[in-house]
């Protein structure tokens, strides 16, 4: 078999790389203070002075987008990391040991599955306060069930395999089997899930901010910028176009990376159980 | 078959009860007293007690839960703190919008993606493939609320098919109302169509490789007949599951899309209730959404059992 | 009846040419059982699929001549070839477990052959009766029940009999059996071979039996064609070749048959 490089995967990584670069540049150099309001530049169109123009308070959109992307990346990465970790551990324990604990946890997961993650996050953020920590916590919580379900079904299959049995006979401890024998085999699935979860959490964060319950102004977020820009749809279309295009390109990049050929198989696994 | 359905229905009821329990308990443990919220911290103990009695807030949480769930069985979700009216009435006035929105999106997804998916699997030309793939990827990556804004921009501001921000009540002008639902439904369903087309196409191509298709052709079936008599039934199974997942997602996303088009549905009601801490309303709406999602899952299972004899048997 | 001459199949994959079948010629006469032997990858199944127009790969180029009952199979229309498949030529494939549509009842799958080839019920006015009869001919005594069952309720051997029943529904003149016993265990294998013999004797059906197992071919076939890397290396009467192989390759195939010391 000839090894062919998946072009969509490469494009996806390039797009994500550019975004990360863009955010990193912002850490070292920003032409303006993103929170500085210069009312004389209100809704200014893109120019050499302001690459992306200005918003309704005269703040530079280029810098605001950089802020927003940075917040999105922080929220997305940390919620994926924490939620994913928790989900993988719970799923691994349930799938490997089975029994009563497994049955109880899976029922709880079923219940959580019935509440859409955006509503769960909405509820959580609104019951407590809307700040970055709570948004991350809410999104992490919301993604635990899907990770748990996925990893559990994988562990359920693999724990019955011969090589796990062989390892048991050599006297390996359960922990060793879980982490050294089984986990490396589900690694590709975990990575794939992580990308999908990352994609979802960026989407969910944008949705929450759009609804006004995510990051609170003046903190910038793609979601609340879109919500603001919607009010100037007719008078300053450049605002929504720039933020919208950036958001779509980011999501395309994520989509390409997370799907890269294995989309069908990933969903297939999800259906079976 | 009947046994299977009964079993699924029992699981459905148990799950819904569990969901209601979790939601109810969540609101019981948060350290916030609605009576104090409403009357202020300077209120007398008697007036607070009276208000608690009015809203059914006295007694231990478990007792209150059973009273609540007893009420829910008769469609009584309690009383709203802020509006003072029954939650069921509040929901009843708004839910129609969400039902229409979800059903319309579901119809669009089914009507568009099944024929297109079949066609693309049948044509299977490499040149088209890339073009469609790119298109699909773009549409798929579009968050519904952003797509909603784009649609508002195109059809509302450029073509002036409707005026953004306006809404026609369904009991005033039904067809006008339906017209105003088209754009939100499109915003919800287009990304899902793209996903669904892709899934159906790839599962048709997957099924095509299987031996029974070779046998069907060897029997003298034409390619077209083999596709719709043999492959499609098998390929549609994951698609049905996917559509049920999509429907659940569209119900949730509908809440965001409602805001884009300023529709006075459950979403706006939920957001208002959240900002005023109107717990009975929040509980009621979430319970309704969760129940509908569990029902969709059960329906999906039952449809599968009807089509696939293998599922019917492993009970 | 079926003549294949100089069949050649080429695949083009991103500019790279592959020739899995380079030169295959064979002839199946009326009522004859011909064995087509060769190790896996020698192009046995591929040649037959190509000859029947069942090769679906987009980038395959097929050349040579395939003639069935005076008709050129490679150049005739899709419609004509569909009429031959299932009616004049029955097919039996390797894996019975995946050869039946899992969602359709056995009876309906059998009757589909009649729906396709006996549209106005001229030959078989009662389709169900014909289906049950065919199941019985294929050695399934419990035919009435099996008619109502789904594929997953049957064992591998039973499924293969169902597929044989499906192949003989229209009483074809030729059966094309592509490793029909490979996925089955040995006792069932022997029964299926017996069934082929019976069908051949009673209906005078010609059989093209594809196998990698020379011992099975020896039990069943009259003539044999030996294939190596897409080319015919030897052909003739089964006993001549078995007792007196000329090519080294054939000798190796014979040597590979496990001997039972008594």
PDB file of N, CA and C in Angstrom, chain A residues 110-116 118-119 122-123 126-129 203 206-207 210-211 213 223 226-227 230 233-234 237 240-241 243-245 247-248 251-253 255-256 259 261 263-264 267-268 270-271, chain B residues 15 18-19 22-23 26-27 30 137-138 140-143 145-146 149-150 152-153 157 195 198-199 202-203 206 238 241-242 245 248 252 255-256 259-260 270-271 274 277 279 282 286 289-290 293-294:
ATOM      1  N   UNK A 110     -26.242   8.483  31.026  1.00  0.00           N
ATOM      2  CA  UNK A 110     -27.438   8.530  30.181  1.00  0.00           C
ATOM      3  C   UNK A 110     -28.288   9.747  30.497  1.00  0.00           C
ATOM      4  N   UNK A 111     -28.417  10.027  31.800  1.00  0.00           N
ATOM      5  CA  UNK A 111     -29.213  11.178  32.219  1.00  0.00           C
ATOM      6  C   UNK A 111     -28.573  12.467  31.712  1.00  0.00           C
ATOM      7  N   UNK A 112     -27.238  12.566  31.893  1.00  0.00           N
ATOM      8  CA  UNK A 112     -26.559  13.784  31.446  1.00  0.00           C
ATOM      9  C   UNK A 112     -26.657  13.931  29.927  1.00  0.00           C
ATOM     10  N   UNK A 113     -26.676  12.780  29.235  1.00  0.00           N
ATOM     11  CA  UNK A 113     -26.785  12.805  27.780  1.00  0.00           C
ATOM     12  C   UNK A 113     -28.093  13.429  27.319  1.00  0.00           C
ATOM     13  N   UNK A 114     -29.118  13.288  28.165  1.00  0.00           N
ATOM     14  CA  UNK A 114     -30.427  13.786  27.757  1.00  0.00           C
ATOM     15  C   UNK A 114     -30.483  15.303  27.807  1.00  0.00           C
ATOM     16  N   UNK A 115     -29.562  15.919  28.557  1.00  0.00           N
ATOM     17  CA  UNK A 115     -29.551  17.379  28.618  1.00  0.00           C
ATOM     18  C   UNK A 115     -28.476  17.867  27.669  1.00  0.00           C
ATOM     19  N   UNK A 116     -28.854  18.577  26.622  1.00  0.00           N
ATOM     20  CA  UNK A 116     -27.866  19.019  25.640  1.00  0.00           C
ATOM     21  C   UNK A 116     -26.765  19.832  26.306  1.00  0.00           C
ATOM     22  N   UNK A 118     -25.090  22.403  25.564  1.00  0.00           N
ATOM     23  CA  UNK A 118     -25.164  23.861  25.623  1.00  0.00           C
ATOM     24  C   UNK A 118     -26.123  24.301  26.722  1.00  0.00           C
ATOM     25  N   UNK A 119     -27.177  23.513  26.931  1.00  0.00           N
ATOM     26  CA  UNK A 119     -28.131  23.876  27.981  1.00  0.00           C
ATOM     27  C   UNK A 119     -27.535  23.618  29.354  1.00  0.00           C
ATOM     28  N   UNK A 122     -25.229  26.411  29.893  1.00  0.00           N
ATOM     29  CA  UNK A 122     -26.034  27.613  30.111  1.00  0.00           C
ATOM     30  C   UNK A 122     -26.527  27.661  31.553  1.00  0.00           C
ATOM     31  N   UNK A 123     -27.053  26.516  31.982  1.00  0.00           N
ATOM     32  CA  UNK A 123     -27.584  26.388  33.324  1.00  0.00           C
ATOM     33  C   UNK A 123     -26.501  26.634  34.357  1.00  0.00           C
ATOM     34  N   UNK A 126     -25.143  30.164  34.484  1.00  0.00           N
ATOM     35  CA  UNK A 126     -26.074  31.169  34.975  1.00  0.00           C
ATOM     36  C   UNK A 126     -26.382  30.981  36.456  1.00  0.00           C
ATOM     37  N   UNK A 127     -26.267  29.750  36.946  1.00  0.00           N
ATOM     38  CA  UNK A 127     -26.504  29.535  38.367  1.00  0.00           C
ATOM     39  C   UNK A 127     -25.363  30.109  39.188  1.00  0.00           C
ATOM     40  N   UNK A 128     -24.153  29.956  38.661  1.00  0.00           N
ATOM     41  CA  UNK A 128     -23.017  30.546  39.336  1.00  0.00           C
ATOM     42  C   UNK A 128     -22.685  31.805  38.547  1.00  0.00           C
ATOM     43  N   UNK A 129     -21.464  32.247  38.515  1.00  0.00           N
ATOM     44  CA  UNK A 129     -21.240  33.497  37.789  1.00  0.00           C
ATOM     45  C   UNK A 129     -20.624  33.242  36.430  1.00  0.00           C
ATOM     46  N   UNK A 203     -17.320  26.047  19.727  1.00  0.00           N
ATOM     47  CA  UNK A 203     -18.666  26.393  19.261  1.00  0.00           C
ATOM     48  C   UNK A 203     -19.566  26.773  20.436  1.00  0.00           C
ATOM     49  N   UNK A 206     -18.694  30.122  21.925  1.00  0.00           N
ATOM     50  CA  UNK A 206     -19.194  31.201  21.078  1.00  0.00           C
ATOM     51  C   UNK A 206     -20.698  31.353  21.261  1.00  0.00           C
ATOM     52  N   UNK A 207     -21.395  30.212  21.336  1.00  0.00           N
ATOM     53  CA  UNK A 207     -22.844  30.246  21.534  1.00  0.00           C
ATOM     54  C   UNK A 207     -23.211  30.909  22.845  1.00  0.00           C
ATOM     55  N   UNK A 210     -22.492  34.510  22.695  1.00  0.00           N
ATOM     56  CA  UNK A 210     -23.482  35.164  21.841  1.00  0.00           C
ATOM     57  C   UNK A 210     -24.760  35.429  22.626  1.00  0.00           C
ATOM     58  N   UNK A 211     -25.130  34.456  23.471  1.00  0.00           N
ATOM     59  CA  UNK A 211     -26.339  34.628  24.281  1.00  0.00           C
ATOM     60  C   UNK A 211     -26.121  35.606  25.421  1.00  0.00           C
ATOM     61  N   UNK A 213     -24.145  34.992  28.086  1.00  0.00           N
ATOM     62  CA  UNK A 213     -23.899  34.352  29.364  1.00  0.00           C
ATOM     63  C   UNK A 213     -22.509  33.724  29.432  1.00  0.00           C
ATOM     64  N   UNK A 223     -17.882  35.086  20.206  1.00  0.00           N
ATOM     65  CA  UNK A 223     -19.335  35.066  20.344  1.00  0.00           C
ATOM     66  C   UNK A 223     -19.919  36.430  20.646  1.00  0.00           C
ATOM     67  N   UNK A 226     -19.693  38.777  17.701  1.00  0.00           N
ATOM     68  CA  UNK A 226     -20.701  38.528  16.673  1.00  0.00           C
ATOM     69  C   UNK A 226     -22.036  39.110  17.111  1.00  0.00           C
ATOM     70  N   UNK A 227     -22.342  38.929  18.394  1.00  0.00           N
ATOM     71  CA  UNK A 227     -23.607  39.441  18.894  1.00  0.00           C
ATOM     72  C   UNK A 227     -23.675  40.963  18.782  1.00  0.00           C
ATOM     73  N   UNK A 230     -23.941  42.037  15.073  1.00  0.00           N
ATOM     74  CA  UNK A 230     -25.248  41.819  14.468  1.00  0.00           C
ATOM     75  C   UNK A 230     -26.089  43.096  14.491  1.00  0.00           C
ATOM     76  N   UNK A 233     -25.364  45.222  11.373  1.00  0.00           N
ATOM     77  CA  UNK A 233     -25.363  44.439  10.142  1.00  0.00           C
ATOM     78  C   UNK A 233     -25.499  45.331   8.915  1.00  0.00           C
ATOM     79  N   UNK A 234     -26.410  46.279   8.995  1.00  0.00           N
ATOM     80  CA  UNK A 234     -26.675  47.098   7.823  1.00  0.00           C
ATOM     81  C   UNK A 234     -25.698  48.267   7.727  1.00  0.00           C
ATOM     82  N   UNK A 237     -21.168  46.422   7.863  1.00  0.00           N
ATOM     83  CA  UNK A 237     -21.082  44.980   7.594  1.00  0.00           C
ATOM     84  C   UNK A 237     -19.665  44.417   7.745  1.00  0.00           C
ATOM     85  N   UNK A 240     -19.132  42.274  11.106  1.00  0.00           N
ATOM     86  CA  UNK A 240     -19.622  40.896  11.150  1.00  0.00           C
ATOM     87  C   UNK A 240     -18.879  40.024  10.160  1.00  0.00           C
ATOM     88  N   UNK A 241     -18.547  40.579   8.996  1.00  0.00           N
ATOM     89  CA  UNK A 241     -17.879  39.760   7.975  1.00  0.00           C
ATOM     90  C   UNK A 241     -16.530  39.285   8.493  1.00  0.00           C
ATOM     91  N   UNK A 243     -15.318  39.091  11.673  1.00  0.00           N
ATOM     92  CA  UNK A 243     -15.402  38.153  12.796  1.00  0.00           C
ATOM     93  C   UNK A 243     -15.982  36.821  12.337  1.00  0.00           C
ATOM     94  N   UNK A 244     -17.005  36.894  11.494  1.00  0.00           N
ATOM     95  CA  UNK A 244     -17.639  35.677  10.996  1.00  0.00           C
ATOM     96  C   UNK A 244     -16.677  34.820  10.209  1.00  0.00           C
ATOM     97  N   UNK A 245     -15.952  35.450   9.269  1.00  0.00           N
ATOM     98  CA  UNK A 245     -15.014  34.685   8.434  1.00  0.00           C
ATOM     99  C   UNK A 245     -13.954  34.033   9.316  1.00  0.00           C
ATOM    100  N   UNK A 247     -14.157  33.151  12.411  1.00  0.00           N
ATOM    101  CA  UNK A 247     -14.763  32.042  13.149  1.00  0.00           C
ATOM    102  C   UNK A 247     -14.950  30.825  12.241  1.00  0.00           C
ATOM    103  N   UNK A 248     -15.467  31.063  11.026  1.00  0.00           N
ATOM    104  CA  UNK A 248     -15.730  29.933  10.127  1.00  0.00           C
ATOM    105  C   UNK A 248     -14.428  29.245   9.731  1.00  0.00           C
ATOM    106  N   UNK A 251     -13.211  27.097  12.485  1.00  0.00           N
ATOM    107  CA  UNK A 251     -13.990  25.873  12.641  1.00  0.00           C
ATOM    108  C   UNK A 251     -13.717  24.905  11.483  1.00  0.00           C
ATOM    109  N   UNK A 252     -13.489  25.449  10.287  1.00  0.00           N
ATOM    110  CA  UNK A 252     -13.139  24.574   9.159  1.00  0.00           C
ATOM    111  C   UNK A 252     -11.832  23.854   9.460  1.00  0.00           C
ATOM    112  N   UNK A 253     -10.846  24.627   9.945  1.00  0.00           N
ATOM    113  CA  UNK A 253      -9.561  24.020  10.280  1.00  0.00           C
ATOM    114  C   UNK A 253      -9.733  22.896  11.288  1.00  0.00           C
ATOM    115  N   UNK A 255     -12.464  21.259  11.926  1.00  0.00           N
ATOM    116  CA  UNK A 255     -13.233  20.179  11.309  1.00  0.00           C
ATOM    117  C   UNK A 255     -12.345  19.283  10.476  1.00  0.00           C
ATOM    118  N   UNK A 256     -11.483  19.891   9.685  1.00  0.00           N
ATOM    119  CA  UNK A 256     -10.583  19.106   8.825  1.00  0.00           C
ATOM    120  C   UNK A 256      -9.677  18.223   9.668  1.00  0.00           C
ATOM    121  N   UNK A 259     -11.723  15.420  11.517  1.00  0.00           N
ATOM    122  CA  UNK A 259     -12.347  14.406  10.690  1.00  0.00           C
ATOM    123  C   UNK A 259     -11.348  13.638   9.868  1.00  0.00           C
ATOM    124  N   UNK A 261     -10.601  11.944   7.430  1.00  0.00           N
ATOM    125  CA  UNK A 261     -10.744  10.587   6.928  1.00  0.00           C
ATOM    126  C   UNK A 261     -11.404   9.626   7.889  1.00  0.00           C
ATOM    127  N   UNK A 263     -13.774  10.270  10.013  1.00  0.00           N
ATOM    128  CA  UNK A 263     -15.062  10.749  10.472  1.00  0.00           C
ATOM    129  C   UNK A 263     -16.068   9.625  10.571  1.00  0.00           C
ATOM    130  N   UNK A 264     -16.144   8.882   9.493  1.00  0.00           N
ATOM    131  CA  UNK A 264     -17.141   7.830   9.434  1.00  0.00           C
ATOM    132  C   UNK A 264     -16.904   6.795  10.522  1.00  0.00           C
ATOM    133  N   UNK A 267     -17.866   8.091  13.981  1.00  0.00           N
ATOM    134  CA  UNK A 267     -19.296   8.086  14.247  1.00  0.00           C
ATOM    135  C   UNK A 267     -19.814   6.677  14.352  1.00  0.00           C
ATOM    136  N   UNK A 268     -19.246   5.793  13.541  1.00  0.00           N
ATOM    137  CA  UNK A 268     -19.657   4.411  13.589  1.00  0.00           C
ATOM    138  C   UNK A 268     -19.496   3.847  14.976  1.00  0.00           C
ATOM    139  N   UNK A 270     -19.504   5.441  17.641  1.00  0.00           N
ATOM    140  CA  UNK A 270     -20.442   6.079  18.538  1.00  0.00           C
ATOM    141  C   UNK A 270     -21.812   5.426  18.452  1.00  0.00           C
ATOM    142  N   UNK A 271     -22.158   4.991  17.232  1.00  0.00           N
ATOM    143  CA  UNK A 271     -23.473   4.365  17.078  1.00  0.00           C
ATOM    144  C   UNK A 271     -23.508   3.019  17.777  1.00  0.00           C
TER     145      UNK A 271
ATOM    146  N   UNK B  15     -35.459   7.023  32.740  1.00  0.00           N
ATOM    147  CA  UNK B  15     -34.496   8.077  32.419  1.00  0.00           C
ATOM    148  C   UNK B  15     -35.110   9.455  32.654  1.00  0.00           C
ATOM    149  N   UNK B  18     -35.183  10.169  36.240  1.00  0.00           N
ATOM    150  CA  UNK B  18     -33.843  10.471  36.746  1.00  0.00           C
ATOM    151  C   UNK B  18     -33.441  11.890  36.357  1.00  0.00           C
ATOM    152  N   UNK B  19     -33.735  12.265  35.108  1.00  0.00           N
ATOM    153  CA  UNK B  19     -33.398  13.611  34.660  1.00  0.00           C
ATOM    154  C   UNK B  19     -34.104  14.641  35.532  1.00  0.00           C
ATOM    155  N   UNK B  22     -32.444  14.853  38.922  1.00  0.00           N
ATOM    156  CA  UNK B  22     -31.167  15.573  38.900  1.00  0.00           C
ATOM    157  C   UNK B  22     -31.408  17.078  38.806  1.00  0.00           C
ATOM    158  N   UNK B  23     -32.291  17.465  37.900  1.00  0.00           N
ATOM    159  CA  UNK B  23     -32.538  18.899  37.721  1.00  0.00           C
ATOM    160  C   UNK B  23     -33.112  19.502  38.997  1.00  0.00           C
ATOM    161  N   UNK B  26     -30.552  19.758  41.745  1.00  0.00           N
ATOM    162  CA  UNK B  26     -29.579  20.803  41.426  1.00  0.00           C
ATOM    163  C   UNK B  26     -30.082  22.146  41.934  1.00  0.00           C
ATOM    164  N   UNK B  27     -31.380  22.382  41.736  1.00  0.00           N
ATOM    165  CA  UNK B  27     -31.930  23.661  42.161  1.00  0.00           C
ATOM    166  C   UNK B  27     -32.168  23.708  43.656  1.00  0.00           C
ATOM    167  N   UNK B  30     -28.484  24.600  45.399  1.00  0.00           N
ATOM    168  CA  UNK B  30     -27.805  25.882  45.247  1.00  0.00           C
ATOM    169  C   UNK B  30     -28.216  26.831  46.366  1.00  0.00           C
ATOM    170  N   UNK B 137     -17.587  20.831   3.774  1.00  0.00           N
ATOM    171  CA  UNK B 137     -16.759  21.174   4.930  1.00  0.00           C
ATOM    172  C   UNK B 137     -17.090  22.579   5.418  1.00  0.00           C
ATOM    173  N   UNK B 138     -17.266  23.493   4.448  1.00  0.00           N
ATOM    174  CA  UNK B 138     -17.554  24.881   4.813  1.00  0.00           C
ATOM    175  C   UNK B 138     -18.912  24.982   5.493  1.00  0.00           C
ATOM    176  N   UNK B 140     -20.656  22.656   6.899  1.00  0.00           N
ATOM    177  CA  UNK B 140     -20.684  21.896   8.121  1.00  0.00           C
ATOM    178  C   UNK B 140     -20.081  22.657   9.294  1.00  0.00           C
ATOM    179  N   UNK B 141     -19.033  23.448   8.980  1.00  0.00           N
ATOM    180  CA  UNK B 141     -18.321  24.148  10.046  1.00  0.00           C
ATOM    181  C   UNK B 141     -19.049  25.398  10.507  1.00  0.00           C
ATOM    182  N   UNK B 142     -20.148  25.704   9.855  1.00  0.00           N
ATOM    183  CA  UNK B 142     -20.843  26.953  10.155  1.00  0.00           C
ATOM    184  C   UNK B 142     -21.673  26.795  11.438  1.00  0.00           C
ATOM    185  N   UNK B 143     -21.414  27.583  12.463  1.00  0.00           N
ATOM    186  CA  UNK B 143     -22.305  27.508  13.628  1.00  0.00           C
ATOM    187  C   UNK B 143     -23.674  28.075  13.249  1.00  0.00           C
ATOM    188  N   UNK B 145     -25.901  29.889  14.627  1.00  0.00           N
ATOM    189  CA  UNK B 145     -26.266  31.287  14.860  1.00  0.00           C
ATOM    190  C   UNK B 145     -25.583  32.219  13.864  1.00  0.00           C
ATOM    191  N   UNK B 146     -24.356  31.840  13.460  1.00  0.00           N
ATOM    192  CA  UNK B 146     -23.657  32.647  12.468  1.00  0.00           C
ATOM    193  C   UNK B 146     -24.341  32.529  11.111  1.00  0.00           C
ATOM    194  N   UNK B 149     -27.253  34.687  11.025  1.00  0.00           N
ATOM    195  CA  UNK B 149     -26.950  36.096  10.751  1.00  0.00           C
ATOM    196  C   UNK B 149     -26.693  36.297   9.261  1.00  0.00           C
ATOM    197  N   UNK B 150     -25.955  35.344   8.673  1.00  0.00           N
ATOM    198  CA  UNK B 150     -25.677  35.453   7.235  1.00  0.00           C
ATOM    199  C   UNK B 150     -26.985  35.436   6.451  1.00  0.00           C
ATOM    200  N   UNK B 152     -29.931  36.284   7.532  1.00  0.00           N
ATOM    201  CA  UNK B 152     -30.617  37.557   7.776  1.00  0.00           C
ATOM    202  C   UNK B 152     -30.053  38.632   6.858  1.00  0.00           C
ATOM    203  N   UNK B 153     -28.720  38.628   6.768  1.00  0.00           N
ATOM    204  CA  UNK B 153     -28.045  39.624   5.939  1.00  0.00           C
ATOM    205  C   UNK B 153     -28.480  39.486   4.477  1.00  0.00           C
ATOM    206  N   UNK B 157     -31.696  41.808   4.580  1.00  0.00           N
ATOM    207  CA  UNK B 157     -31.205  43.157   4.307  1.00  0.00           C
ATOM    208  C   UNK B 157     -30.990  43.396   2.821  1.00  0.00           C
ATOM    209  N   UNK B 195     -23.635  17.338   6.918  1.00  0.00           N
ATOM    210  CA  UNK B 195     -23.113  16.171   7.634  1.00  0.00           C
ATOM    211  C   UNK B 195     -23.835  14.904   7.206  1.00  0.00           C
ATOM    212  N   UNK B 198     -22.971  13.555   3.803  1.00  0.00           N
ATOM    213  CA  UNK B 198     -21.672  12.908   3.849  1.00  0.00           C
ATOM    214  C   UNK B 198     -21.752  11.526   4.489  1.00  0.00           C
ATOM    215  N   UNK B 199     -22.504  11.455   5.567  1.00  0.00           N
ATOM    216  CA  UNK B 199     -22.633  10.170   6.248  1.00  0.00           C
ATOM    217  C   UNK B 199     -23.345   9.155   5.363  1.00  0.00           C
ATOM    218  N   UNK B 202     -21.123   8.034   2.495  1.00  0.00           N
ATOM    219  CA  UNK B 202     -20.053   7.105   2.850  1.00  0.00           C
ATOM    220  C   UNK B 202     -20.617   5.773   3.314  1.00  0.00           C
ATOM    221  N   UNK B 203     -21.807   5.774   3.930  1.00  0.00           N
ATOM    222  CA  UNK B 203     -22.295   4.442   4.315  1.00  0.00           C
ATOM    223  C   UNK B 203     -22.829   3.678   3.112  1.00  0.00           C
ATOM    224  N   UNK B 206     -19.778   2.266   1.634  1.00  0.00           N
ATOM    225  CA  UNK B 206     -19.322   1.174   2.505  1.00  0.00           C
ATOM    226  C   UNK B 206     -20.128  -0.096   2.237  1.00  0.00           C
ATOM    227  N   UNK B 238     -27.410   3.829   9.996  1.00  0.00           N
ATOM    228  CA  UNK B 238     -26.633   4.847  10.718  1.00  0.00           C
ATOM    229  C   UNK B 238     -27.170   6.242  10.465  1.00  0.00           C
ATOM    230  N   UNK B 241     -29.963   6.969  12.920  1.00  0.00           N
ATOM    231  CA  UNK B 241     -29.403   7.307  14.229  1.00  0.00           C
ATOM    232  C   UNK B 241     -28.854   8.716  14.212  1.00  0.00           C
ATOM    233  N   UNK B 242     -28.156   9.021  13.121  1.00  0.00           N
ATOM    234  CA  UNK B 242     -27.544  10.336  13.020  1.00  0.00           C
ATOM    235  C   UNK B 242     -28.614  11.418  13.006  1.00  0.00           C
ATOM    236  N   UNK B 245     -29.783  12.057  16.387  1.00  0.00           N
ATOM    237  CA  UNK B 245     -28.829  12.860  17.149  1.00  0.00           C
ATOM    238  C   UNK B 245     -28.913  14.328  16.726  1.00  0.00           C
ATOM    239  N   UNK B 248     -31.928  16.104  18.177  1.00  0.00           N
ATOM    240  CA  UNK B 248     -31.676  16.515  19.556  1.00  0.00           C
ATOM    241  C   UNK B 248     -30.818  17.774  19.579  1.00  0.00           C
ATOM    242  N   UNK B 252     -31.577  21.878  20.854  1.00  0.00           N
ATOM    243  CA  UNK B 252     -30.728  22.680  21.735  1.00  0.00           C
ATOM    244  C   UNK B 252     -30.242  23.936  21.027  1.00  0.00           C
ATOM    245  N   UNK B 255     -32.398  27.152  20.584  1.00  0.00           N
ATOM    246  CA  UNK B 255     -32.447  28.187  21.619  1.00  0.00           C
ATOM    247  C   UNK B 255     -31.554  29.364  21.270  1.00  0.00           C
ATOM    248  N   UNK B 256     -30.391  29.059  20.680  1.00  0.00           N
ATOM    249  CA  UNK B 256     -29.502  30.144  20.265  1.00  0.00           C
ATOM    250  C   UNK B 256     -30.054  30.830  19.021  1.00  0.00           C
ATOM    251  N   UNK B 259     -32.605  33.516  19.296  1.00  0.00           N
ATOM    252  CA  UNK B 259     -32.133  34.855  19.643  1.00  0.00           C
ATOM    253  C   UNK B 259     -31.718  35.625  18.399  1.00  0.00           C
ATOM    254  N   UNK B 260     -31.120  34.895  17.429  1.00  0.00           N
ATOM    255  CA  UNK B 260     -30.681  35.559  16.204  1.00  0.00           C
ATOM    256  C   UNK B 260     -31.866  36.200  15.504  1.00  0.00           C
ATOM    257  N   UNK B 270     -36.325  30.856  28.511  1.00  0.00           N
ATOM    258  CA  UNK B 270     -35.319  30.243  29.375  1.00  0.00           C
ATOM    259  C   UNK B 270     -34.269  31.269  29.785  1.00  0.00           C
ATOM    260  N   UNK B 271     -33.807  32.071  28.820  1.00  0.00           N
ATOM    261  CA  UNK B 271     -32.782  33.062  29.130  1.00  0.00           C
ATOM    262  C   UNK B 271     -33.301  34.100  30.121  1.00  0.00           C
ATOM    263  N   UNK B 274     -33.473  32.533  33.457  1.00  0.00           N
ATOM    264  CA  UNK B 274     -32.150  32.382  34.054  1.00  0.00           C
ATOM    265  C   UNK B 274     -31.696  33.708  34.651  1.00  0.00           C
ATOM    266  N   UNK B 277     -33.612  34.349  37.759  1.00  0.00           N
ATOM    267  CA  UNK B 277     -33.591  33.212  38.688  1.00  0.00           C
ATOM    268  C   UNK B 277     -34.985  32.678  38.949  1.00  0.00           C
ATOM    269  N   UNK B 279     -36.697  29.796  38.990  1.00  0.00           N
ATOM    270  CA  UNK B 279     -36.361  28.376  38.919  1.00  0.00           C
ATOM    271  C   UNK B 279     -37.441  27.463  38.353  1.00  0.00           C
ATOM    272  N   UNK B 282     -37.167  27.540  34.649  1.00  0.00           N
ATOM    273  CA  UNK B 282     -35.968  26.869  34.135  1.00  0.00           C
ATOM    274  C   UNK B 282     -36.148  25.357  34.215  1.00  0.00           C
ATOM    275  N   UNK B 286     -36.159  22.921  30.873  1.00  0.00           N
ATOM    276  CA  UNK B 286     -35.109  21.910  30.698  1.00  0.00           C
ATOM    277  C   UNK B 286     -35.706  20.511  30.720  1.00  0.00           C
ATOM    278  N   UNK B 289     -37.234  19.844  27.334  1.00  0.00           N
ATOM    279  CA  UNK B 289     -36.227  19.593  26.305  1.00  0.00           C
ATOM    280  C   UNK B 289     -35.607  18.217  26.492  1.00  0.00           C
ATOM    281  N   UNK B 290     -35.228  17.901  27.746  1.00  0.00           N
ATOM    282  CA  UNK B 290     -34.598  16.608  28.003  1.00  0.00           C
ATOM    283  C   UNK B 290     -35.546  15.465  27.663  1.00  0.00           C
ATOM    284  N   UNK B 293     -35.706  14.851  24.034  1.00  0.00           N
ATOM    285  CA  UNK B 293     -34.504  14.201  23.529  1.00  0.00           C
ATOM    286  C   UNK B 293     -34.511  12.706  23.854  1.00  0.00           C
ATOM    287  N   UNK B 294     -34.947  12.370  25.064  1.00  0.00           N
ATOM    288  CA  UNK B 294     -35.026  10.950  25.420  1.00  0.00           C
ATOM    289  C   UNK B 294     -36.059  10.241  24.538  1.00  0.00           C
TER     290      UNK B 294
END
